[in-house]
Amino acid sequence: GGLPTSGNVFVSVSDADKRQLPLLAVRLVELGFTIWATEGTASVLRRYGIDSVIVDKLSSQGDTAKDMSNSEKAHERIGKNVVELIENGKIDMVLNTPNSRGSRTDGYAIRAAAVAADLPQFTTITEFAPVLMAIEAVKNNDYQVMSIQEHAQQLFAIEQAESQESRA
């Protein structure tokens, strides 16, 4: 499907990607999205004061019955796993970067559910950052439609101007 300009985004990122997440999460919230995240990802967001709805991955299903700490009480917890939420139309976009073997199994099920629901999904932080820029451009009506040839001409003109400036 097309990129949503608001709604619910499921986010679950690998440990290696958690350092880059807060900046993207702040942008998501600024753009009007609600973040739905797995426990580990929600924990990182919580440290930066970013609210999220906590959901289960498949391999952690059933953990929602545990007592919540004081810091978790500020975050809503949903008793359904992310695949059920996707199937029920509660999720509008998915960012899921793989980590361990279990998360690959979960990731496969999450991606399959997202494909079946025709949702946009992303598996790397690198590909997700420009998506946020595109969503912002659409929301701000700050874009032009042009052919690839027109775009190439525009880039060529910019490169030529920069080249002439550097010679001066």
PDB file of C-alpha atoms in Angstrom:
ATOM      1  CA  GLY A   1       0.000   0.000   0.000  1.00  0.00           C
ATOM      2  CA  GLY A   2       0.870   3.645  -0.064  1.00  0.00           C
ATOM      3  CA  LEU A   3       2.699   5.411   2.714  1.00  0.00           C
ATOM      4  CA  PRO A   4       0.401   6.537   5.514  1.00  0.00           C
ATOM      5  CA  THR A   5       0.680  10.128   6.717  1.00  0.00           C
ATOM      6  CA  SER A   6      -0.578   9.251  10.209  1.00  0.00           C
ATOM      7  CA  GLY A   7      -1.709   6.215  12.185  1.00  0.00           C
ATOM      8  CA  ASN A   8      -0.004   3.379  14.031  1.00  0.00           C
ATOM      9  CA  VAL A   9       3.536   2.233  13.288  1.00  0.00           C
ATOM     10  CA  PHE A  10       4.811  -1.069  14.661  1.00  0.00           C
ATOM     11  CA  VAL A  11       8.490  -0.747  15.577  1.00  0.00           C
ATOM     12  CA  SER A  12      10.824  -3.530  16.671  1.00  0.00           C
ATOM     13  CA  VAL A  13      14.522  -3.042  16.037  1.00  0.00           C
ATOM     14  CA  SER A  14      17.644  -5.089  16.672  1.00  0.00           C
ATOM     15  CA  ASP A  15      20.032  -4.149  19.461  1.00  0.00           C
ATOM     16  CA  ALA A  16      22.455  -2.819  16.845  1.00  0.00           C
ATOM     17  CA  ASP A  17      19.783  -0.389  15.570  1.00  0.00           C
ATOM     18  CA  LYS A  18      18.542   0.845  18.953  1.00  0.00           C
ATOM     19  CA  ARG A  19      21.045   3.734  19.100  1.00  0.00           C
ATOM     20  CA  GLN A  20      19.597   5.243  15.912  1.00  0.00           C
ATOM     21  CA  LEU A  21      15.969   4.730  16.906  1.00  0.00           C
ATOM     22  CA  PRO A  22      15.218   7.722  19.184  1.00  0.00           C
ATOM     23  CA  LEU A  23      15.706  10.344  16.454  1.00  0.00           C
ATOM     24  CA  LEU A  24      13.452   8.421  14.068  1.00  0.00           C
ATOM     25  CA  ALA A  25      10.870   7.845  16.800  1.00  0.00           C
ATOM     26  CA  VAL A  26      10.726  11.546  17.659  1.00  0.00           C
ATOM     27  CA  ARG A  27      10.157  12.293  13.958  1.00  0.00           C
ATOM     28  CA  LEU A  28       7.375   9.682  13.797  1.00  0.00           C
ATOM     29  CA  VAL A  29       5.603  11.276  16.761  1.00  0.00           C
ATOM     30  CA  GLU A  30       6.086  14.781  15.317  1.00  0.00           C
ATOM     31  CA  LEU A  31       4.504  13.563  12.082  1.00  0.00           C
ATOM     32  CA  GLY A  32       1.432  12.353  14.011  1.00  0.00           C
ATOM     33  CA  PHE A  33       2.101   8.627  14.312  1.00  0.00           C
ATOM     34  CA  THR A  34       1.535   6.457  17.367  1.00  0.00           C
ATOM     35  CA  ILE A  35       4.352   4.004  17.979  1.00  0.00           C
ATOM     36  CA  TRP A  36       3.493   0.414  18.843  1.00  0.00           C
ATOM     37  CA  ALA A  37       6.621  -1.415  19.956  1.00  0.00           C
ATOM     38  CA  THR A  38       7.910  -4.638  21.432  1.00  0.00           C
ATOM     39  CA  GLU A  39       9.153  -4.580  25.021  1.00  0.00           C
ATOM     40  CA  GLY A  40      12.854  -4.129  24.215  1.00  0.00           C
ATOM     41  CA  THR A  41      12.217  -1.350  21.735  1.00  0.00           C
ATOM     42  CA  ALA A  42       9.687   0.348  24.048  1.00  0.00           C
ATOM     43  CA  SER A  43      12.289   0.279  26.824  1.00  0.00           C
ATOM     44  CA  VAL A  44      14.728   2.268  24.667  1.00  0.00           C
ATOM     45  CA  LEU A  45      12.009   4.737  23.695  1.00  0.00           C
ATOM     46  CA  ARG A  46      10.980   5.136  27.341  1.00  0.00           C
ATOM     47  CA  ARG A  47      14.554   6.198  28.259  1.00  0.00           C
ATOM     48  CA  TYR A  48      14.185   9.083  25.819  1.00  0.00           C
ATOM     49  CA  GLY A  49      10.702  10.052  27.021  1.00  0.00           C
ATOM     50  CA  ILE A  50       8.966   8.690  23.927  1.00  0.00           C
ATOM     51  CA  ASP A  51       5.614   7.002  24.567  1.00  0.00           C
ATOM     52  CA  SER A  52       4.652   3.768  22.865  1.00  0.00           C
ATOM     53  CA  VAL A  53       2.016   1.069  23.032  1.00  0.00           C
ATOM     54  CA  ILE A  54       3.699  -2.202  24.042  1.00  0.00           C
ATOM     55  CA  VAL A  55       2.774  -5.280  21.998  1.00  0.00           C
ATOM     56  CA  ASP A  56       4.027  -8.853  21.950  1.00  0.00           C
ATOM     57  CA  LYS A  57       6.043 -10.491  19.229  1.00  0.00           C
ATOM     58  CA  LEU A  58       5.023 -14.079  18.580  1.00  0.00           C
ATOM     59  CA  SER A  59       7.900 -15.593  20.589  1.00  0.00           C
ATOM     60  CA  SER A  60       7.063 -13.457  23.642  1.00  0.00           C
ATOM     61  CA  GLN A  61       3.307 -13.983  23.556  1.00  0.00           C
ATOM     62  CA  GLY A  62       1.866 -14.413  27.007  1.00  0.00           C
ATOM     63  CA  ASP A  63       4.390 -12.124  28.693  1.00  0.00           C
ATOM     64  CA  THR A  64       1.729  -9.415  28.947  1.00  0.00           C
ATOM     65  CA  ALA A  65       0.381 -10.929  32.154  1.00  0.00           C
ATOM     66  CA  LYS A  66       3.503  -9.959  34.101  1.00  0.00           C
ATOM     67  CA  ASP A  67       3.351  -7.042  36.516  1.00  0.00           C
ATOM     68  CA  MET A  68       4.347  -3.710  35.101  1.00  0.00           C
ATOM     69  CA  SER A  69       6.960  -1.538  36.804  1.00  0.00           C
ATOM     70  CA  ASN A  70       6.159   2.109  37.543  1.00  0.00           C
ATOM     71  CA  SER A  71       7.938   3.236  34.382  1.00  0.00           C
ATOM     72  CA  GLU A  72       5.852   0.838  32.292  1.00  0.00           C
ATOM     73  CA  LYS A  73       2.559   2.163  33.672  1.00  0.00           C
ATOM     74  CA  ALA A  74       2.945   5.259  31.485  1.00  0.00           C
ATOM     75  CA  HIS A  75       2.875   2.999  28.454  1.00  0.00           C
ATOM     76  CA  GLU A  76      -0.235   1.153  27.368  1.00  0.00           C
ATOM     77  CA  ARG A  77       0.181  -2.591  26.964  1.00  0.00           C
ATOM     78  CA  ILE A  78      -1.869  -4.558  24.438  1.00  0.00           C
ATOM     79  CA  GLY A  79      -2.465  -8.272  25.016  1.00  0.00           C
ATOM     80  CA  LYS A  80      -2.383  -9.235  21.345  1.00  0.00           C
ATOM     81  CA  ASN A  81       0.669 -10.066  19.299  1.00  0.00           C
ATOM     82  CA  VAL A  82       1.700  -7.873  16.415  1.00  0.00           C
ATOM     83  CA  VAL A  83       0.543 -10.318  13.725  1.00  0.00           C
ATOM     84  CA  GLU A  84      -2.999 -10.254  15.155  1.00  0.00           C
ATOM     85  CA  LEU A  85      -2.879  -6.463  15.261  1.00  0.00           C
ATOM     86  CA  ILE A  86      -1.750  -6.291  11.628  1.00  0.00           C
ATOM     87  CA  GLU A  87      -4.463  -8.766  10.580  1.00  0.00           C
ATOM     88  CA  ASN A  88      -7.074  -6.719  12.480  1.00  0.00           C
ATOM     89  CA  GLY A  89      -6.088  -3.498  10.700  1.00  0.00           C
ATOM     90  CA  LYS A  90      -4.625  -1.785  13.782  1.00  0.00           C
ATOM     91  CA  ILE A  91      -1.158  -1.216  12.267  1.00  0.00           C
ATOM     92  CA  ASP A  92      -0.517   1.100   9.301  1.00  0.00           C
ATOM     93  CA  MET A  93       3.241   0.666   8.741  1.00  0.00           C
ATOM     94  CA  VAL A  94       5.993  -1.685   9.987  1.00  0.00           C
ATOM     95  CA  LEU A  95       9.660  -1.116  10.889  1.00  0.00           C
ATOM     96  CA  ASN A  96      11.142  -4.465  11.929  1.00  0.00           C
ATOM     97  CA  THR A  97      14.904  -5.013  11.821  1.00  0.00           C
ATOM     98  CA  PRO A  98      16.019  -8.617  12.474  1.00  0.00           C
ATOM     99  CA  ASN A  99      18.222  -9.532  15.431  1.00  0.00           C
ATOM    100  CA  SER A 100      18.381 -13.101  16.688  1.00  0.00           C
ATOM    101  CA  ARG A 101      17.146 -16.412  15.322  1.00  0.00           C
ATOM    102  CA  GLY A 102      13.851 -16.117  17.213  1.00  0.00           C
ATOM    103  CA  SER A 103      13.314 -12.621  15.908  1.00  0.00           C
ATOM    104  CA  ARG A 104      13.945 -13.873  12.362  1.00  0.00           C
ATOM    105  CA  THR A 105      11.101 -16.345  12.808  1.00  0.00           C
ATOM    106  CA  ASP A 106       8.927 -13.591  14.283  1.00  0.00           C
ATOM    107  CA  GLY A 107      10.131 -11.190  11.612  1.00  0.00           C
ATOM    108  CA  TYR A 108       9.085 -13.587   8.869  1.00  0.00           C
ATOM    109  CA  ALA A 109       5.571 -13.878  10.340  1.00  0.00           C
ATOM    110  CA  ILE A 110       5.376 -10.101  10.812  1.00  0.00           C
ATOM    111  CA  ARG A 111       6.520  -9.441   7.239  1.00  0.00           C
ATOM    112  CA  ALA A 112       4.120 -12.066   5.848  1.00  0.00           C
ATOM    113  CA  ALA A 113       1.216 -10.472   7.736  1.00  0.00           C
ATOM    114  CA  ALA A 114       2.253  -7.009   6.508  1.00  0.00           C
ATOM    115  CA  VAL A 115       2.414  -8.253   2.896  1.00  0.00           C
ATOM    116  CA  ALA A 116      -1.022  -9.879   3.229  1.00  0.00           C
ATOM    117  CA  ALA A 117      -2.401  -6.613   4.656  1.00  0.00           C
ATOM    118  CA  ASP A 118      -0.662  -4.576   1.904  1.00  0.00           C
ATOM    119  CA  LEU A 119       1.231  -2.482   4.471  1.00  0.00           C
ATOM    120  CA  PRO A 120       4.477  -0.644   3.835  1.00  0.00           C
ATOM    121  CA  GLN A 121       7.265  -2.378   5.743  1.00  0.00           C
ATOM    122  CA  PHE A 122      10.922  -1.681   6.278  1.00  0.00           C
ATOM    123  CA  THR A 123      13.700  -3.932   7.548  1.00  0.00           C
ATOM    124  CA  THR A 124      16.551  -1.443   7.950  1.00  0.00           C
ATOM    125  CA  ILE A 125      16.920   1.931   9.639  1.00  0.00           C
ATOM    126  CA  THR A 126      18.772   3.134   6.524  1.00  0.00           C
ATOM    127  CA  GLU A 127      15.721   2.645   4.307  1.00  0.00           C
ATOM    128  CA  PHE A 128      13.296   4.030   6.909  1.00  0.00           C
ATOM    129  CA  ALA A 129      14.904   7.467   7.385  1.00  0.00           C
ATOM    130  CA  PRO A 130      14.132   8.671   3.816  1.00  0.00           C
ATOM    131  CA  VAL A 131      10.590   7.336   4.211  1.00  0.00           C
ATOM    132  CA  LEU A 132      10.050   9.818   7.035  1.00  0.00           C
ATOM    133  CA  MET A 133      11.361  12.596   4.797  1.00  0.00           C
ATOM    134  CA  ALA A 134       8.885  11.550   2.089  1.00  0.00           C
ATOM    135  CA  ILE A 135       5.977  11.462   4.545  1.00  0.00           C
ATOM    136  CA  GLU A 136       6.923  14.917   5.807  1.00  0.00           C
ATOM    137  CA  ALA A 137       7.103  16.252   2.228  1.00  0.00           C
ATOM    138  CA  VAL A 138       3.634  14.865   1.466  1.00  0.00           C
ATOM    139  CA  LYS A 139       2.181  16.276   4.698  1.00  0.00           C
ATOM    140  CA  ASN A 140       3.710  19.695   3.982  1.00  0.00           C
ATOM    141  CA  ASN A 141       2.767  19.519   0.286  1.00  0.00           C
ATOM    142  CA  ASP A 142       6.466  20.171  -0.372  1.00  0.00           C
ATOM    143  CA  TYR A 143       7.216  18.077  -3.439  1.00  0.00           C
ATOM    144  CA  GLN A 144       7.172  18.221  -7.221  1.00  0.00           C
ATOM    145  CA  VAL A 145       6.158  15.537  -9.651  1.00  0.00           C
ATOM    146  CA  MET A 146       8.629  15.289 -12.528  1.00  0.00           C
ATOM    147  CA  SER A 147       9.909  12.707 -14.942  1.00  0.00           C
ATOM    148  CA  ILE A 148      13.218  10.980 -14.272  1.00  0.00           C
ATOM    149  CA  GLN A 149      14.660  12.902 -17.226  1.00  0.00           C
ATOM    150  CA  GLU A 150      13.605  16.239 -15.721  1.00  0.00           C
ATOM    151  CA  HIS A 151      15.079  15.195 -12.386  1.00  0.00           C
ATOM    152  CA  ALA A 152      18.367  14.215 -14.055  1.00  0.00           C
ATOM    153  CA  GLN A 153      18.508  17.579 -15.864  1.00  0.00           C
ATOM    154  CA  GLN A 154      17.937  19.383 -12.582  1.00  0.00           C
ATOM    155  CA  LEU A 155      20.702  17.416 -10.849  1.00  0.00           C
ATOM    156  CA  PHE A 156      23.054  17.997 -13.771  1.00  0.00           C
ATOM    157  CA  ALA A 157      22.423  21.759 -13.621  1.00  0.00           C
ATOM    158  CA  ILE A 158      23.143  21.781  -9.876  1.00  0.00           C
ATOM    159  CA  GLU A 159      26.373  19.820 -10.376  1.00  0.00           C
ATOM    160  CA  GLN A 160      27.463  22.197 -13.152  1.00  0.00           C
ATOM    161  CA  ALA A 161      26.794  25.258 -10.972  1.00  0.00           C
ATOM    162  CA  GLU A 162      28.704  23.738  -8.034  1.00  0.00           C
ATOM    163  CA  SER A 163      31.601  22.844 -10.315  1.00  0.00           C
ATOM    164  CA  GLN A 164      31.821  26.411 -11.628  1.00  0.00           C
ATOM    165  CA  GLU A 165      31.673  27.829  -8.076  1.00  0.00           C
ATOM    166  CA  SER A 166      34.522  25.595  -6.925  1.00  0.00           C
ATOM    167  CA  ARG A 167      36.711  26.812  -9.813  1.00  0.00           C
ATOM    168  CA  ALA A 168      36.107  30.477  -8.961  1.00  0.00           C
TER     169      ALA A 168
END
